[in-house]
Coordinates of C-alpha atoms and ligand atoms in Angstrom, one line a residue:
M469 CA 92.7 80.6 64.2
A470 CA 95.8 82.9 64.6
Q471 CA 97.3 83.1 68.1
P472 CA 96.6 86.5 69.7
Q473 CA 99.9 88.4 69.8
Q474 CA 101.8 88.4 73.1
E475 CA 102.3 91.7 74.6
L476 CA 104.7 92.9 77.4
V477 CA 103.5 95.9 79.4
F478 CA 104.9 97.8 82.4
A479 CA 103.1 100.0 85.0
P480 CA 104.6 101.8 88.0
L481 CA 102.1 101.9 90.9
G482 CA 104.5 103.9 93.0
G483 CA 107.9 105.6 92.9
V484 CA 107.6 107.5 89.7
G485 CA 107.2 111.3 90.2
E486 CA 108.3 110.9 93.8
I487 CA 111.1 109.2 95.8
G488 CA 109.6 106.5 97.9
M489 CA 107.0 103.7 97.8
N490 CA 108.4 101.8 94.8
L491 CA 106.1 99.3 93.2
S492 CA 106.4 98.3 89.6
I493 CA 104.5 95.6 87.7
Y494 CA 105.2 93.8 84.5
G495 CA 102.4 92.1 82.5
L496 CA 102.6 89.5 79.9
G497 CA 99.6 88.3 77.8
D498 CA 97.4 89.0 74.9
G499 CA 95.9 92.2 76.2
R500 CA 92.8 90.6 77.7
T501 CA 94.4 88.4 80.3
R502 CA 97.9 89.0 81.6
S503 CA 100.2 87.4 84.1
W504 CA 101.8 89.9 86.4
L505 CA 105.2 90.2 88.1
A506 CA 105.5 92.7 90.9
V507 CA 108.9 94.3 91.7
D508 CA 109.3 95.9 95.2
L509 CA 106.6 97.0 97.6
G510 CA 107.8 100.1 99.5
V511 CA 106.7 102.9 101.7
S512 CA 107.1 106.7 101.8
F513 CA 107.4 108.6 105.0
A514 CA 105.1 111.5 105.8
T515 CA 105.9 114.6 107.8
E516 CA 103.8 115.8 110.7
E517 CA 103.0 119.1 109.0
Q518 CA 101.8 117.5 105.7
L519 CA 99.8 114.7 107.2
P520 CA 99.3 115.0 110.9
G521 CA 99.2 111.6 112.6
I522 CA 100.3 109.6 109.5
D523 CA 103.7 107.9 109.7
L524 CA 103.7 105.8 106.5
I525 CA 102.3 106.1 103.0
F526 CA 101.7 103.0 100.9
P527 CA 101.0 102.6 97.2
D528 CA 97.3 101.8 96.5
I529 CA 97.2 98.2 95.4
R530 CA 93.6 98.0 94.3
F531 CA 94.6 96.9 90.8
L532 CA 96.8 94.1 92.0
E533 CA 94.1 92.9 94.4
Q534 CA 91.7 92.7 91.4
E535 CA 94.3 90.8 89.4
R536 CA 95.4 88.7 92.4
K537 CA 94.8 85.4 90.7
N538 CA 97.1 86.5 87.8
L539 CA 99.8 87.8 90.0
A540 CA 102.7 85.3 89.7
G541 CA 104.9 86.8 92.4
L542 CA 106.7 89.7 94.0
V543 CA 110.5 90.1 93.8
L544 CA 112.2 92.4 96.3
T545 CA 115.4 94.1 94.9
H546 CA 116.7 95.1 98.3
A547 CA 115.8 95.9 101.9
H548 CA 115.4 99.7 101.9
E549 CA 112.1 100.8 103.2
D550 CA 111.2 102.5 99.9
H551 CA 111.4 99.1 98.3
Y552 CA 110.2 96.6 100.9
G553 CA 108.6 98.6 103.7
A554 CA 105.0 97.8 102.8
V555 CA 105.3 94.1 102.6
L556 CA 104.1 93.3 106.1
D557 CA 101.0 95.5 105.7
L558 CA 100.1 94.8 102.1
L559 CA 101.2 91.3 101.3
P560 CA 98.3 89.6 103.2
K561 CA 96.0 91.3 100.6
L562 CA 97.9 89.8 97.7
K563 CA 99.1 86.4 99.1
C564 CA 101.5 85.9 96.2
P565 CA 104.9 84.2 96.4
V566 CA 107.8 86.5 97.5
Y567 CA 111.4 86.2 96.4
A568 CA 114.3 87.9 98.1
T569 CA 118.0 87.3 98.7
P570 CA 119.2 86.2 102.2
F571 CA 120.0 89.6 103.7
T572 CA 116.7 91.1 102.5
A573 CA 114.8 88.0 103.8
A574 CA 116.5 88.2 107.1
L575 CA 115.8 91.9 107.6
L576 CA 112.1 91.3 106.7
A577 CA 111.9 88.4 109.2
A578 CA 113.6 90.5 111.9
K579 CA 111.2 93.4 111.2
R580 CA 108.2 91.0 111.5
A581 CA 109.5 89.7 114.8
G582 CA 109.7 93.3 116.1
E583 CA 106.0 94.0 115.3
P584 CA 103.7 92.0 117.5
G585 CA 100.8 90.6 115.5
A586 CA 102.5 91.1 112.1
P587 CA 101.6 88.3 109.7
E588 CA 103.7 85.4 108.6
I589 CA 105.3 86.2 105.3
P590 CA 106.7 83.1 103.5
V591 CA 109.7 84.1 101.5
T592 CA 111.5 82.1 98.9
I593 CA 115.2 82.8 99.4
V594 CA 117.1 83.2 96.1
Q595 CA 120.9 83.5 95.9
L596 CA 122.8 86.4 94.5
G597 CA 123.3 86.2 90.8
S598 CA 120.7 83.3 90.5
R599 CA 118.1 82.8 87.8
F600 CA 114.6 81.6 88.6
K601 CA 111.1 81.4 87.1
V602 CA 108.2 83.5 88.4
G603 CA 105.2 82.3 86.4
P604 CA 106.0 83.0 82.7
F605 CA 108.8 85.5 83.7
D606 CA 112.4 84.3 83.7
V607 CA 114.2 86.4 86.3
E608 CA 117.9 86.7 86.8
L609 CA 119.5 88.7 89.6
V610 CA 122.4 91.1 88.8
S611 CA 124.5 92.3 91.8
M612 CA 124.7 96.1 92.0
A613 CA 126.6 98.3 94.4
H614 CA 124.4 100.4 96.7
S615 CA 124.2 101.6 100.3
I616 CA 122.9 98.3 101.6
P617 CA 124.1 94.8 101.1
E618 CA 122.5 92.7 98.3
S619 CA 121.0 95.3 96.0
N620 CA 119.9 93.5 92.9
A621 CA 119.0 94.6 89.4
L622 CA 116.6 92.1 87.6
I623 CA 116.9 90.9 84.1
I624 CA 113.3 89.9 83.2
R625 CA 113.3 87.7 80.2
T626 CA 110.0 87.1 78.3
P627 CA 109.1 85.7 74.9
C628 CA 108.8 89.5 73.9
G629 CA 112.4 90.3 75.0
A630 CA 114.5 91.1 78.0
V631 CA 114.0 94.0 80.4
L632 CA 116.6 95.3 82.8
H633 CA 115.0 96.7 86.0
T634 CA 117.9 98.3 87.7
G635 CA 116.6 98.8 91.2
D636 CA 118.9 101.1 93.2
W637 CA 122.5 101.1 92.2
K638 CA 125.8 102.9 91.6
I639 CA 129.1 102.0 90.2
D640 CA 131.6 101.6 93.1
P641 CA 134.8 99.8 92.4
T642 CA 135.6 99.8 96.2
P643 CA 132.3 99.3 98.0
I644 CA 134.0 98.1 101.3
L645 CA 131.6 95.2 101.4
G646 CA 129.6 93.0 99.1
D647 CA 129.8 92.6 95.3
V648 CA 130.7 95.4 92.9
T649 CA 128.2 96.1 90.1
D650 CA 128.3 93.1 87.8
E651 CA 129.6 94.8 84.7
K652 CA 130.3 91.5 83.0
K653 CA 126.7 90.3 83.2
L654 CA 125.3 93.7 82.1
R655 CA 127.6 93.7 79.1
A656 CA 126.5 90.2 78.3
L657 CA 122.9 91.4 78.4
G658 CA 123.9 94.1 75.9
E659 CA 125.2 91.4 73.6
E660 CA 122.1 89.2 74.0
G661 CA 119.8 92.2 73.4
C662 CA 118.1 94.4 75.9
L663 CA 114.6 95.5 74.9
A664 CA 114.1 98.0 77.7
L665 CA 116.0 99.6 80.7
V666 CA 113.8 100.7 83.6
G667 CA 116.2 102.7 85.7
D668 CA 117.0 104.6 88.8
S669 CA 116.9 108.4 88.2
T670 CA 117.6 109.7 91.7
N671 CA 120.9 111.4 90.9
A672 CA 120.4 112.1 87.2
V673 CA 120.8 115.8 87.8
R674 CA 124.3 115.3 89.2
E675 CA 127.4 115.5 86.9
G676 CA 130.2 113.0 87.1
R677 CA 130.4 109.9 89.3
S678 CA 129.4 109.3 92.8
P679 CA 132.3 109.0 95.2
S680 CA 133.2 105.6 96.6
E681 CA 132.3 104.1 100.0
A682 CA 136.1 103.8 100.4
D683 CA 136.4 107.7 100.2
V684 CA 134.0 107.9 103.2
G685 CA 136.1 105.3 104.9
K686 CA 139.2 107.5 104.7
T687 CA 137.5 110.5 106.2
I688 CA 136.0 108.5 109.0
F689 CA 139.4 107.0 109.8
E690 CA 140.9 110.4 110.1
L691 CA 138.1 111.9 112.2
I692 CA 138.1 109.0 114.7
K693 CA 141.9 108.9 114.8
N694 CA 142.1 112.7 115.6
A695 CA 139.2 112.8 118.0
R696 CA 140.0 113.5 121.7
G697 CA 136.8 112.6 123.6
R698 CA 134.1 110.2 122.9
V699 CA 132.9 109.7 119.3
A700 CA 129.3 108.9 118.3
V701 CA 128.5 108.0 114.7
T702 CA 124.9 107.9 113.4
T703 CA 123.9 106.3 110.1
F704 CA 121.2 104.1 108.6
A705 CA 121.4 100.8 110.4
S706 CA 121.1 99.0 107.1
N707 CA 124.2 100.5 105.7
V708 CA 126.4 97.6 106.8
A709 CA 129.4 98.8 104.8
R710 CA 129.3 102.0 106.8
L711 CA 129.1 100.1 110.1
R712 CA 132.1 98.1 109.0
T713 CA 134.0 101.2 108.1
V714 CA 133.3 102.7 111.5
A715 CA 134.3 99.5 113.2
E716 CA 137.6 99.3 111.4
A717 CA 138.3 103.0 112.0
A718 CA 137.6 102.4 115.7
R719 CA 140.0 99.5 115.8
A720 CA 142.7 101.5 114.1
A721 CA 142.3 104.2 116.8
D722 CA 142.3 101.6 119.6
R723 CA 138.7 102.2 120.5
E724 CA 135.8 99.8 121.1
V725 CA 132.4 100.0 119.4
V726 CA 129.2 100.1 121.3
V727 CA 126.0 99.6 119.4
V728 CA 123.1 101.9 120.5
G729 CA 119.5 101.4 119.3
R730 CA 117.4 98.4 118.6
A731 CA 117.4 98.8 114.7
M732 CA 121.2 98.9 114.8
E733 CA 121.5 95.8 117.0
R734 CA 119.1 93.9 114.7
V735 CA 121.1 94.7 111.6
V736 CA 124.4 93.9 113.3
Q737 CA 123.2 90.5 114.4
I738 CA 122.0 89.7 110.8
A739 CA 125.2 91.0 109.2
R740 CA 127.2 88.8 111.6
E741 CA 125.2 85.8 110.8
L742 CA 125.6 86.3 107.0
G743 CA 129.3 87.0 107.3
Y744 CA 129.2 90.7 106.4
L745 CA 131.1 91.6 109.5
D746 CA 133.6 88.8 109.3
G747 CA 137.0 89.9 110.7
V748 CA 135.4 92.7 112.7
P749 CA 135.9 92.3 116.5
D750 CA 132.7 91.8 118.5
F751 CA 130.9 95.0 119.5
R752 CA 130.4 95.7 123.2
P753 CA 126.9 95.8 124.7
V754 CA 125.5 99.2 125.5
D755 CA 126.0 98.9 129.2
A756 CA 129.8 98.7 128.7
Y757 CA 129.7 102.4 127.5
G758 CA 129.9 103.8 131.0
Y759 CA 133.0 101.9 131.9
L760 CA 135.1 102.7 128.8
P761 CA 137.4 105.8 129.0
P762 CA 136.2 108.6 126.6
N763 CA 139.1 108.1 124.2
K764 CA 138.4 104.3 124.0
V765 CA 134.9 104.3 122.7
V766 CA 132.9 104.8 119.5
A767 CA 129.1 104.6 119.8
L768 CA 127.2 103.6 116.7
C769 CA 123.8 105.1 117.0
T770 CA 120.4 105.0 115.3
G771 CA 118.6 108.3 114.8
S772 CA 120.4 109.9 111.8
Q773 CA 117.0 111.3 110.6
G774 CA 116.3 113.1 113.9
E775 CA 113.7 110.5 115.0
A776 CA 112.5 111.5 118.4
R777 CA 112.6 108.0 120.0
A778 CA 115.9 106.9 118.4
A779 CA 119.2 106.7 120.3
L780 CA 120.8 109.9 119.1
A781 CA 117.8 112.2 120.0
R782 CA 117.7 110.7 123.5
I783 CA 121.5 111.1 123.9
A784 CA 121.3 114.7 122.7
E785 CA 118.6 115.4 125.3
D786 CA 120.5 113.6 128.0
Q787 CA 117.6 111.1 128.3
H788 CA 119.5 108.0 127.4
P789 CA 119.9 105.6 130.3
E790 CA 123.4 104.4 129.4
V791 CA 125.0 106.8 126.9
T792 CA 126.0 110.3 127.6
L793 CA 128.1 112.9 125.7
S794 CA 129.7 116.0 127.0
R795 CA 131.9 119.0 126.0
G796 CA 134.8 118.0 123.7
D797 CA 133.0 114.8 122.3
T798 CA 132.3 114.4 118.6
V799 CA 129.2 113.3 116.7
I800 CA 129.4 112.3 113.1
F801 CA 126.3 112.4 110.9
S802 CA 127.2 109.7 108.4
A803 CA 123.9 109.9 106.5
R804 CA 122.0 112.2 104.2
T805 CA 119.0 114.0 105.7
I806 CA 115.9 112.8 103.9
P807 CA 113.8 115.8 102.7
G808 CA 111.2 116.5 105.3
N809 CA 113.5 115.6 108.2
E810 CA 115.7 118.7 108.1
K811 CA 114.1 120.5 111.0
A812 CA 114.3 117.5 113.3
V813 CA 117.9 116.8 112.4
G814 CA 118.7 120.5 112.7
R815 CA 117.3 120.6 116.2
I816 CA 119.5 117.8 117.3
I817 CA 122.6 119.3 115.7
N818 CA 122.0 122.7 117.3
G819 CA 121.3 121.1 120.7
L820 CA 124.6 119.2 120.5
I821 CA 126.6 122.2 119.5
D822 CA 125.1 124.2 122.4
Q823 CA 126.5 121.6 124.7
G824 CA 130.0 122.1 123.3
I825 CA 130.0 118.9 121.2
T826 CA 131.7 118.9 117.8
V827 CA 129.3 117.9 115.1
I828 CA 130.5 116.7 111.7
T829 CA 128.1 116.4 108.7
D830 CA 128.4 115.8 105.0
R831 CA 128.2 119.5 104.4
T832 CA 131.8 119.9 105.5
H833 CA 133.3 116.5 105.3
M834 CA 133.0 113.4 103.1
V835 CA 131.2 111.4 105.7
H836 CA 128.5 110.1 103.5
V837 CA 128.0 109.2 99.8
S838 CA 124.9 108.5 97.9
G839 CA 124.1 105.0 96.7
H840 CA 122.6 106.2 93.4
P841 CA 124.3 106.7 90.0
R842 CA 125.3 110.1 88.7
R843 CA 125.3 111.0 85.0
D844 CA 128.6 109.3 84.0
E845 CA 127.4 106.1 85.7
L846 CA 124.0 106.3 83.9
T847 CA 125.9 106.8 80.6
E848 CA 128.1 103.9 81.3
L849 CA 125.2 101.5 82.1
I850 CA 123.4 102.6 78.9
G851 CA 126.6 101.8 77.0
W852 CA 126.9 98.4 78.5
V853 CA 123.3 97.2 77.9
K854 CA 122.4 99.3 74.8
P855 CA 118.6 99.2 75.5
K856 CA 116.1 99.9 72.7
I857 CA 113.8 101.6 75.1
L858 CA 114.5 103.6 78.3
I859 CA 112.0 104.2 81.0
P860 CA 113.1 106.5 83.9
V861 CA 111.7 105.6 87.3
H862 CA 112.7 106.2 91.0
G863 CA 112.7 110.0 91.0
E864 CA 110.8 113.2 91.1
A865 CA 109.7 114.9 87.9
L866 CA 113.0 116.7 87.5
H867 CA 115.1 113.6 88.0
L868 CA 113.0 111.6 85.5
S869 CA 113.2 114.3 82.8
E870 CA 117.0 114.7 83.2
H871 CA 117.4 111.0 82.9
A872 CA 115.2 111.0 79.8
K873 CA 117.1 113.8 78.2
L874 CA 120.4 112.1 78.9
A875 CA 119.2 108.9 77.4
R876 CA 118.0 110.7 74.2
S877 CA 121.3 112.5 73.9
L878 CA 123.0 109.1 74.0
G879 CA 120.9 108.0 71.0
I880 CA 118.2 106.0 72.6
K881 CA 115.3 106.4 70.3
E882 CA 112.4 105.3 72.5
V883 CA 112.4 107.1 75.8
V884 CA 109.1 107.0 77.6
Q885 CA 108.3 109.2 80.5
C886 CA 105.4 107.9 82.6
R887 CA 103.7 108.5 85.9
N888 CA 102.3 106.2 88.5
G889 CA 99.3 104.4 87.1
D890 CA 100.3 104.7 83.4
L891 CA 100.3 101.4 81.6
L892 CA 103.1 101.3 79.1
R893 CA 103.5 98.9 76.2
I894 CA 107.1 97.7 75.9
A895 CA 106.4 95.1 73.1
E896 CA 105.2 94.4 70.4
G897 CA 105.3 97.7 68.5
R898 CA 106.6 101.1 69.5
A899 CA 106.8 101.7 73.2
A900 CA 103.9 103.9 74.4
I901 CA 101.5 104.6 77.2
I902 CA 98.4 102.7 76.1
D903 CA 96.2 102.7 79.2
E904 CA 95.8 103.6 82.8
V905 CA 95.4 101.4 85.8
P906 CA 94.1 102.4 89.3
S907 CA 96.8 103.8 91.5
G908 CA 97.1 106.2 94.4
R909 CA 98.1 106.2 98.0
L910 CA 97.1 104.6 101.3
Y911 CA 97.9 106.0 104.7
K912 CA 98.8 104.0 107.7
D913 CA 96.9 105.8 110.4
G914 CA 97.7 104.2 113.8
S915 CA 97.1 100.5 113.0
I916 CA 94.6 101.2 110.3
L917 CA 95.0 101.6 106.5
V918 CA 92.9 104.5 105.1
E919 CA 92.5 105.8 101.6
A920 CA 94.4 109.0 101.0
D921 CA 91.2 110.9 100.1
A922 CA 89.3 109.8 103.2
R923 CA 88.3 112.8 105.3
T924 CA 90.2 111.9 108.5
V925 CA 93.5 113.4 107.7
A926 CA 92.0 116.5 106.0
D927 CA 89.9 117.0 109.1
R928 CA 92.9 116.7 111.4
K929 CA 94.7 119.3 109.3
R930 CA 91.8 121.7 109.6
L931 CA 91.6 121.1 113.4
S932 CA 95.3 121.9 113.8
F933 CA 94.9 125.1 111.8
A934 CA 91.7 126.5 113.2
G935 CA 90.4 124.5 116.1
S936 CA 86.8 123.5 116.6
V937 CA 83.6 124.5 118.3
S938 CA 80.9 122.1 119.5
V939 CA 77.4 123.2 120.4
A940 CA 74.7 121.1 122.0
L941 CA 71.1 122.3 122.0
A942 CA 68.0 120.7 123.6
I943 CA 64.7 121.7 122.0
T944 CA 61.2 121.0 123.4
D945 CA 58.3 119.9 121.3
K946 CA 57.0 123.5 121.5
G947 CA 60.1 124.7 119.7
Q948 CA 61.8 126.3 122.8
L949 CA 65.2 125.8 124.2
A950 CA 65.0 123.4 127.2
A951 CA 68.2 124.8 128.6
D952 CA 71.1 127.1 127.8
P953 CA 73.2 125.8 124.9
E954 CA 76.3 123.8 125.9
L955 CA 79.5 125.1 124.2
D956 CA 82.9 123.7 123.9
L957 CA 85.7 125.6 122.2
I958 CA 89.0 123.8 121.4
G959 CA 92.1 125.5 120.0
I960 CA 90.5 128.9 119.7
P961 CA 91.8 132.0 121.4
E962 CA 89.9 133.0 124.5
R963 CA 89.6 136.7 123.7
D964 CA 89.3 138.8 120.5
R965 CA 91.4 141.9 119.6
A966 CA 89.1 144.1 121.6
G967 CA 89.3 141.9 124.6
G968 CA 85.8 140.4 124.3
L969 CA 85.3 136.7 125.1
I970 CA 85.0 134.7 121.9
S971 CA 82.9 132.1 123.7
E972 CA 80.3 134.8 124.5
A973 CA 80.2 135.9 120.9
V974 CA 79.6 132.2 120.0
E975 CA 76.8 131.9 122.5
D976 CA 75.2 135.1 121.2
A977 CA 75.4 133.8 117.7
V978 CA 73.7 130.5 118.7
L979 CA 70.9 132.2 120.6
Q980 CA 70.2 134.9 118.0
T981 CA 70.2 132.4 115.1
F982 CA 67.9 130.1 117.0
E983 CA 65.5 132.9 117.9
S984 CA 65.4 134.1 114.3
L985 CA 64.3 130.7 113.0
P986 CA 60.6 130.4 112.2
R987 CA 58.9 128.0 114.7
K988 CA 58.3 125.4 112.0
R989 CA 61.9 125.1 111.1
R990 CA 62.9 124.7 114.7
G991 CA 61.2 121.2 114.5
D992 CA 63.8 120.2 111.9
P993 CA 67.0 119.3 113.7
D994 CA 69.2 119.2 110.5
A995 CA 68.0 122.7 109.5
V996 CA 68.7 124.1 113.0
A997 CA 72.1 122.5 113.1
E998 CA 73.1 123.9 109.7
A999 CA 71.9 127.4 110.4
I1000 CA 73.8 127.5 113.8
R1001 CA 76.9 126.0 112.3
R1002 CA 77.1 128.7 109.7
A1003 CA 76.4 131.5 112.2
V1004 CA 79.1 130.2 114.7
R1005 CA 81.8 130.0 112.0
A1006 CA 80.9 133.5 110.7
A1007 CA 81.0 134.9 114.3
V1008 CA 84.4 133.4 115.1
N1009 CA 85.8 134.4 111.7
E1010 CA 84.7 138.0 112.4
R1011 CA 86.6 138.1 115.7
W1012 CA 89.6 135.9 114.8
G1013 CA 90.0 135.9 111.1
K1014 CA 89.7 132.1 110.9
K1015 CA 86.8 129.7 110.5
P1016 CA 86.9 126.8 112.9
M1017 CA 85.3 123.4 112.4
C1018 CA 81.9 123.4 114.1
H1019 CA 79.6 120.6 115.2
V1020 CA 76.1 121.2 116.4
H1021 CA 74.2 118.5 118.2
V1022 CA 70.4 119.0 118.4
L1023 CA 68.4 117.0 120.9
S1024 CA 64.6 116.9 120.8
V1025 CA 63.2 116.7 124.4
Ligands
ZN1391 ZN1 115.2 103.4 96.5
ZN1392 ZN1 117.9 101.7 98.1

């Protein structure tokens, strides 16, 4: 009997058509049974307006749960939240081996320690540039420059061929810290033969090359050197190269660095342990801040996204116990504002300016660079690895389609654009979408995971928009009201345009509706509740122009 042909497939379960919650899976088998390799398990962040009460969005992993016994392992490319932020919540459902490099593993462990009750996650630590087996997959790490230490691309070798999964990357010849993008290994892959490139599309709309971390360094040196009062710099804690730049600029200006914010302290400790801050003088604890003269201090703060509980927001509102700023001081926002956070960041910036503090952002100064490749870098990578197939990932629709167009213009014949949940055949045969797997989103609501289509969040949205009315009625066995109805109006204006009380209109609607019901129907609590609910919503709508939620409780007494 002939061996069934081996097939290599790929499916994004998150991160395609959106920026965030990356989760990719590769499958190897005969089409009936497959072994799976998962790459990354990230989160997205929700804004209060879109999803009230929801902080985090996770990819739906129903499919991997079904396939759990065939899931060989999860490899984390790097420790950004959109790549590893869902591990603590979702891994217990998968229970597969996890592979990560030392910095990623250390950040995961620190995060776990900071969340009481978080599960133990055993991680196999793999070294930069190493090669290891995950089930039938032969995985090799390729160091890539990015805005966090230890970002890795993966070469995934299979009997069907080799795939390059880029993860997040850029080309930066002077990254300040860590390895440069490993051009030699990527060119060697091109020689060996690269079947498919699955790559970062974030900056595919941007011409040219992304500036270097060293360019940011120069600006920050100048700004700190020329500042007169205190300087506070806020950035992502995980951007250790940036922390290092700030520390060196502070030293050159004869200032000491104070670290403010728990996330920042955590990363600094890990970076010290792993040698990423070698040669940088020790930072001072936050309580030293008050004793240092204004021109002798730089505060490195969390809160670059305007997070209300982070250091910078508290400093800006003069609520921080140790750290204060005043007229003549400078705050540098050394980070991009993630879409959705603009309002929160804007509030802090305006508040600081109102207090006479100078605010520097990347809109006027090169105090931040992206960690993702622009078009010339994408072109260069394609030239190095010469893939047969290109699959754009890590981007919104526009980014993906620009990446696809660019690849086609460079002569790549098989460019496949897919969406979360598409199952794509990489080999054998022409690359194509051949099937669909279950995919979607989960919300973290408080400490509970809920399905995105569950009613809870939709209900909360409606509540925030139009309030609610609750009505309680007690009906005797003769079909009479035992007492006046109890009403409770929440989030509804007290009076209508003409000055009439809306609560009275509601009460009238309840009583009239009840009286108009035939005696027989009054014995059916569900029918009573539904008739009254409709009448109440219509009555409020007539006076307010909005229909509230309405709950009617009927008691038979
Ligand atoms: Zn990313
Ligand atoms: Zn990243």
